[in-house]
């Protein structure tokens, strides 16, 4: 079972999506600073890596503010150089769009962005540093099998759901939720990062002047996304992969969150891509849904009636999902992985379900009203009681 699971998402899909990005405002209002005037490298600190991440579209390095007595570390995400086929104005717009969205977000489970910096022809996003890096690394190392408990996994899942719920309630869809874009802080808290292919599906873009840098302004009708591949294959929902019609990006995020939970649980996803034409595992999954919907056209899943699905969803397979979580969690994930996006659970549905209500979570639901750009967890400790130890083993 494990050998057939998907591996780390390939590079390039997110880059393609950036090039076919949604229509952006004509002009962004974004303040910038000079990187070299404000920051210095951490090469003088023993045992501390200078480069902490590389991807298809950026390199992330550790730096510190000059003349900062606290010597706080920051993650400096330096974007790829402009492609030769891209116009300079389009490239700059996309960089400013990603930064202004990220900078507008204020939630305990979303990485904070503090400044957009330039250095010559390069652009960089100054972000909070998450010491333990990508969640993908800890799944790959087997921590969810050997170190983290079911309570740990469920808490991480609830943190992810809260972060996505905050995004959706403020008119933003991430569109590339995956383990590589979920980071772990020094306190063992999960944070969502990388808004390079995110979409403002309702309200004003936070990069325009009249929003004053705030997201969720003048919320209105839902704007659907144009057809096109966006995200990383194992996490992309079937309606997006089909590419036939416009789609609601919120449903894509819900699907991806469920895949994240399954990947944390089993060390890999249930299929390589959610296409019945190319993936035999997803074809069997879709067949189980289709057969059940013929007998249950209302699609109502109950404690005693749900689709009989194959593989890890089946109660007949050793080490299945129910044995590694609970029947209630299994039903919840099935609802999140409904092949029909219109019938799929929303992120609000998921968080308000009984199973998630009973999951203890060791992070705050939101920052205090007067907290604008937290650089530490001091303001959170007043609101929460630590229930889990999510710090990975050394």
mmCIF file of C-alpha atoms in Angstrom, residues 194-340:
data_model
loop_
_atom_site.group_PDB
_atom_site.id
_atom_site.type_symbol
_atom_site.label_atom_id
_atom_site.label_comp_id
_atom_site.label_asym_id
_atom_site.label_seq_id
_atom_site.Cartn_x
_atom_site.Cartn_y
_atom_site.Cartn_z
ATOM 1 C CA UNK A 194 3.102 30.438 -0.012
ATOM 2 C CA UNK A 195 0.289 32.498 -1.524
ATOM 3 C CA UNK A 196 1.780 32.551 -5.016
ATOM 4 C CA UNK A 197 -1.299 31.055 -6.695
ATOM 5 C CA UNK A 198 -3.915 32.252 -4.208
ATOM 6 C CA UNK A 199 -7.055 33.917 -5.517
ATOM 7 C CA UNK A 200 -9.186 36.758 -4.187
ATOM 8 C CA UNK A 201 -12.616 35.310 -4.995
ATOM 9 C CA UNK A 202 -14.699 37.900 -3.149
ATOM 10 C CA UNK A 203 -14.218 41.497 -2.092
ATOM 11 C CA UNK A 204 -11.351 43.827 -2.928
ATOM 12 C CA UNK A 205 -7.772 42.748 -3.511
ATOM 13 C CA UNK A 206 -5.796 43.827 -0.391
ATOM 14 C CA UNK A 207 -3.087 45.301 -2.600
ATOM 15 C CA UNK A 208 -5.174 48.233 -3.825
ATOM 16 C CA UNK A 209 -4.997 51.535 -1.987
ATOM 17 C CA UNK A 210 -8.592 51.813 -0.756
ATOM 18 C CA UNK A 211 -8.346 48.577 1.294
ATOM 19 C CA UNK A 212 -5.500 50.011 3.393
ATOM 20 C CA UNK A 213 -3.775 46.647 3.122
ATOM 21 C CA UNK A 214 -6.653 44.704 4.677
ATOM 22 C CA UNK A 215 -8.263 41.565 3.293
ATOM 23 C CA UNK A 216 -11.994 40.849 3.315
ATOM 24 C CA UNK A 217 -13.008 44.386 2.352
ATOM 25 C CA UNK A 218 -16.324 44.943 0.505
ATOM 26 C CA UNK A 219 -17.147 41.246 0.325
ATOM 27 C CA UNK A 220 -19.712 40.373 -2.326
ATOM 28 C CA UNK A 221 -20.566 37.657 -4.853
ATOM 29 C CA UNK A 222 -18.250 34.689 -5.381
ATOM 30 C CA UNK A 223 -16.003 35.031 -8.429
ATOM 31 C CA UNK A 224 -15.217 31.664 -10.018
ATOM 32 C CA UNK A 225 -11.712 30.825 -11.255
ATOM 33 C CA UNK A 226 -11.025 30.271 -14.928
ATOM 34 C CA UNK A 227 -10.211 26.700 -16.059
ATOM 35 C CA UNK A 228 -6.587 25.630 -15.739
ATOM 36 C CA UNK A 229 -4.333 23.425 -13.626
ATOM 37 C CA UNK A 230 -3.424 25.045 -10.329
ATOM 38 C CA UNK A 231 -1.639 23.425 -7.414
ATOM 39 C CA UNK A 232 0.238 20.140 -7.067
ATOM 40 C CA UNK A 233 -1.150 17.010 -8.697
ATOM 41 C CA UNK A 234 -1.787 14.708 -5.693
ATOM 42 C CA UNK A 235 -3.775 17.495 -3.992
ATOM 43 C CA UNK A 236 -5.797 18.859 -6.940
ATOM 44 C CA UNK A 237 -9.537 18.206 -6.966
ATOM 45 C CA UNK A 238 -11.134 16.430 -9.964
ATOM 46 C CA UNK A 239 -13.117 19.431 -11.240
ATOM 47 C CA UNK A 240 -9.900 21.466 -11.490
ATOM 48 C CA UNK A 241 -8.018 18.631 -13.192
ATOM 49 C CA UNK A 242 -10.759 18.268 -15.801
ATOM 50 C CA UNK A 243 -10.218 21.896 -16.776
ATOM 51 C CA UNK A 244 -13.535 22.123 -18.609
ATOM 52 C CA UNK A 245 -15.229 24.905 -16.718
ATOM 53 C CA UNK A 246 -14.792 27.653 -14.164
ATOM 54 C CA UNK A 247 -14.614 26.480 -10.562
ATOM 55 C CA UNK A 248 -15.086 27.622 -6.986
ATOM 56 C CA UNK A 249 -11.557 27.688 -5.468
ATOM 57 C CA UNK A 250 -12.895 27.060 -1.955
ATOM 58 C CA UNK A 251 -13.885 23.514 -2.914
ATOM 59 C CA UNK A 252 -10.322 22.909 -4.153
ATOM 60 C CA UNK A 253 -8.941 23.936 -0.742
ATOM 61 C CA UNK A 254 -11.339 21.619 1.101
ATOM 62 C CA UNK A 255 -10.299 18.683 -1.084
ATOM 63 C CA UNK A 256 -6.596 19.430 -0.534
ATOM 64 C CA UNK A 257 -7.055 19.619 3.260
ATOM 65 C CA UNK A 258 -8.508 16.113 3.258
ATOM 66 C CA UNK A 259 -5.566 14.831 1.203
ATOM 67 C CA UNK A 260 -3.202 16.426 3.736
ATOM 68 C CA UNK A 261 -4.884 14.501 6.568
ATOM 69 C CA UNK A 262 -4.667 11.208 4.679
ATOM 70 C CA UNK A 263 -1.017 11.838 3.841
ATOM 71 C CA UNK A 264 -0.179 12.558 7.477
ATOM 72 C CA UNK A 265 -2.014 9.365 8.464
ATOM 73 C CA UNK A 266 -0.558 6.965 5.898
ATOM 74 C CA UNK A 267 2.664 8.596 4.776
ATOM 75 C CA UNK A 268 1.273 9.289 1.305
ATOM 76 C CA UNK A 269 -1.896 10.159 -0.564
ATOM 77 C CA UNK A 270 -4.609 7.753 -1.751
ATOM 78 C CA UNK A 271 -3.879 8.348 -5.460
ATOM 79 C CA UNK A 272 -1.425 10.187 -7.697
ATOM 80 C CA UNK A 273 -4.089 12.339 -9.313
ATOM 81 C CA UNK A 274 -7.874 12.536 -9.024
ATOM 82 C CA UNK A 275 -8.555 11.524 -12.623
ATOM 83 C CA UNK A 276 -10.500 8.324 -13.429
ATOM 84 C CA UNK A 277 -8.908 8.289 -16.882
ATOM 85 C CA UNK A 278 -5.325 8.050 -15.685
ATOM 86 C CA UNK A 279 -5.347 6.791 -12.068
ATOM 87 C CA UNK A 280 -6.718 3.337 -11.279
ATOM 88 C CA UNK A 281 -7.056 4.049 -7.556
ATOM 89 C CA UNK A 282 -9.105 7.176 -8.093
ATOM 90 C CA UNK A 283 -11.168 5.372 -10.739
ATOM 91 C CA UNK A 284 -12.152 2.754 -8.142
ATOM 92 C CA UNK A 285 -12.918 5.495 -5.614
ATOM 93 C CA UNK A 286 -15.130 7.361 -8.096
ATOM 94 C CA UNK A 287 -16.917 4.115 -9.011
ATOM 95 C CA UNK A 288 -17.781 3.546 -5.338
ATOM 96 C CA UNK A 289 -19.302 7.011 -5.140
ATOM 97 C CA UNK A 290 -21.238 6.616 -8.411
ATOM 98 C CA UNK A 291 -22.767 3.299 -7.343
ATOM 99 C CA UNK A 292 -23.805 4.712 -3.968
ATOM 100 C CA UNK A 293 -25.316 7.877 -5.470
ATOM 101 C CA UNK A 294 -27.552 5.782 -7.760
ATOM 102 C CA UNK A 295 -29.150 4.284 -4.644
ATOM 103 C CA UNK A 296 -28.902 7.490 -2.603
ATOM 104 C CA UNK A 297 -29.589 10.382 -4.990
ATOM 105 C CA UNK A 298 -29.897 12.851 -2.111
ATOM 106 C CA UNK A 299 -26.247 12.116 -1.249
ATOM 107 C CA UNK A 300 -26.912 12.287 2.501
ATOM 108 C CA UNK A 301 -24.161 10.494 4.423
ATOM 109 C CA UNK A 302 -25.195 9.217 7.836
ATOM 110 C CA UNK A 303 -23.660 7.142 10.616
ATOM 111 C CA UNK A 304 -25.150 4.019 9.037
ATOM 112 C CA UNK A 305 -25.145 4.857 5.320
ATOM 113 C CA UNK A 306 -22.178 6.041 3.307
ATOM 114 C CA UNK A 307 -20.379 5.061 0.089
ATOM 115 C CA UNK A 308 -18.558 1.737 0.180
ATOM 116 C CA UNK A 309 -15.159 2.841 -1.011
ATOM 117 C CA UNK A 310 -11.989 0.824 -1.732
ATOM 118 C CA UNK A 311 -8.453 0.945 -0.446
ATOM 119 C CA UNK A 312 -7.684 2.796 2.765
ATOM 120 C CA UNK A 313 -11.344 3.905 3.003
ATOM 121 C CA UNK A 314 -12.518 0.290 3.268
ATOM 122 C CA UNK A 315 -13.021 -1.218 6.716
ATOM 123 C CA UNK A 316 -11.933 -4.570 5.251
ATOM 124 C CA UNK A 317 -8.366 -3.446 4.536
ATOM 125 C CA UNK A 318 -5.859 -3.875 7.406
ATOM 126 C CA UNK A 319 -4.553 -0.561 8.700
ATOM 127 C CA UNK A 320 -7.463 1.323 7.112
ATOM 128 C CA UNK A 321 -8.547 4.879 7.887
ATOM 129 C CA UNK A 322 -11.086 3.913 10.550
ATOM 130 C CA UNK A 323 -8.497 1.904 12.479
ATOM 131 C CA UNK A 324 -6.085 4.854 12.414
ATOM 132 C CA UNK A 325 -8.583 7.559 13.348
ATOM 133 C CA UNK A 326 -12.313 6.995 13.924
ATOM 134 C CA UNK A 327 -15.476 6.164 11.946
ATOM 135 C CA UNK A 328 -16.612 9.785 12.388
ATOM 136 C CA UNK A 329 -13.351 11.156 10.967
ATOM 137 C CA UNK A 330 -13.613 8.722 8.057
ATOM 138 C CA UNK A 331 -17.106 9.969 7.196
ATOM 139 C CA UNK A 332 -15.945 13.579 7.465
ATOM 140 C CA UNK A 333 -13.064 13.007 5.047
ATOM 141 C CA UNK A 334 -15.366 11.229 2.592
ATOM 142 C CA UNK A 335 -17.620 14.302 2.592
ATOM 143 C CA UNK A 336 -14.587 16.508 1.981
ATOM 144 C CA UNK A 337 -13.610 14.266 -0.940
ATOM 145 C CA UNK A 338 -16.995 14.251 -2.649
ATOM 146 C CA UNK A 339 -16.284 14.135 -6.421
ATOM 147 C CA UNK A 340 -19.008 16.749 -6.978
#
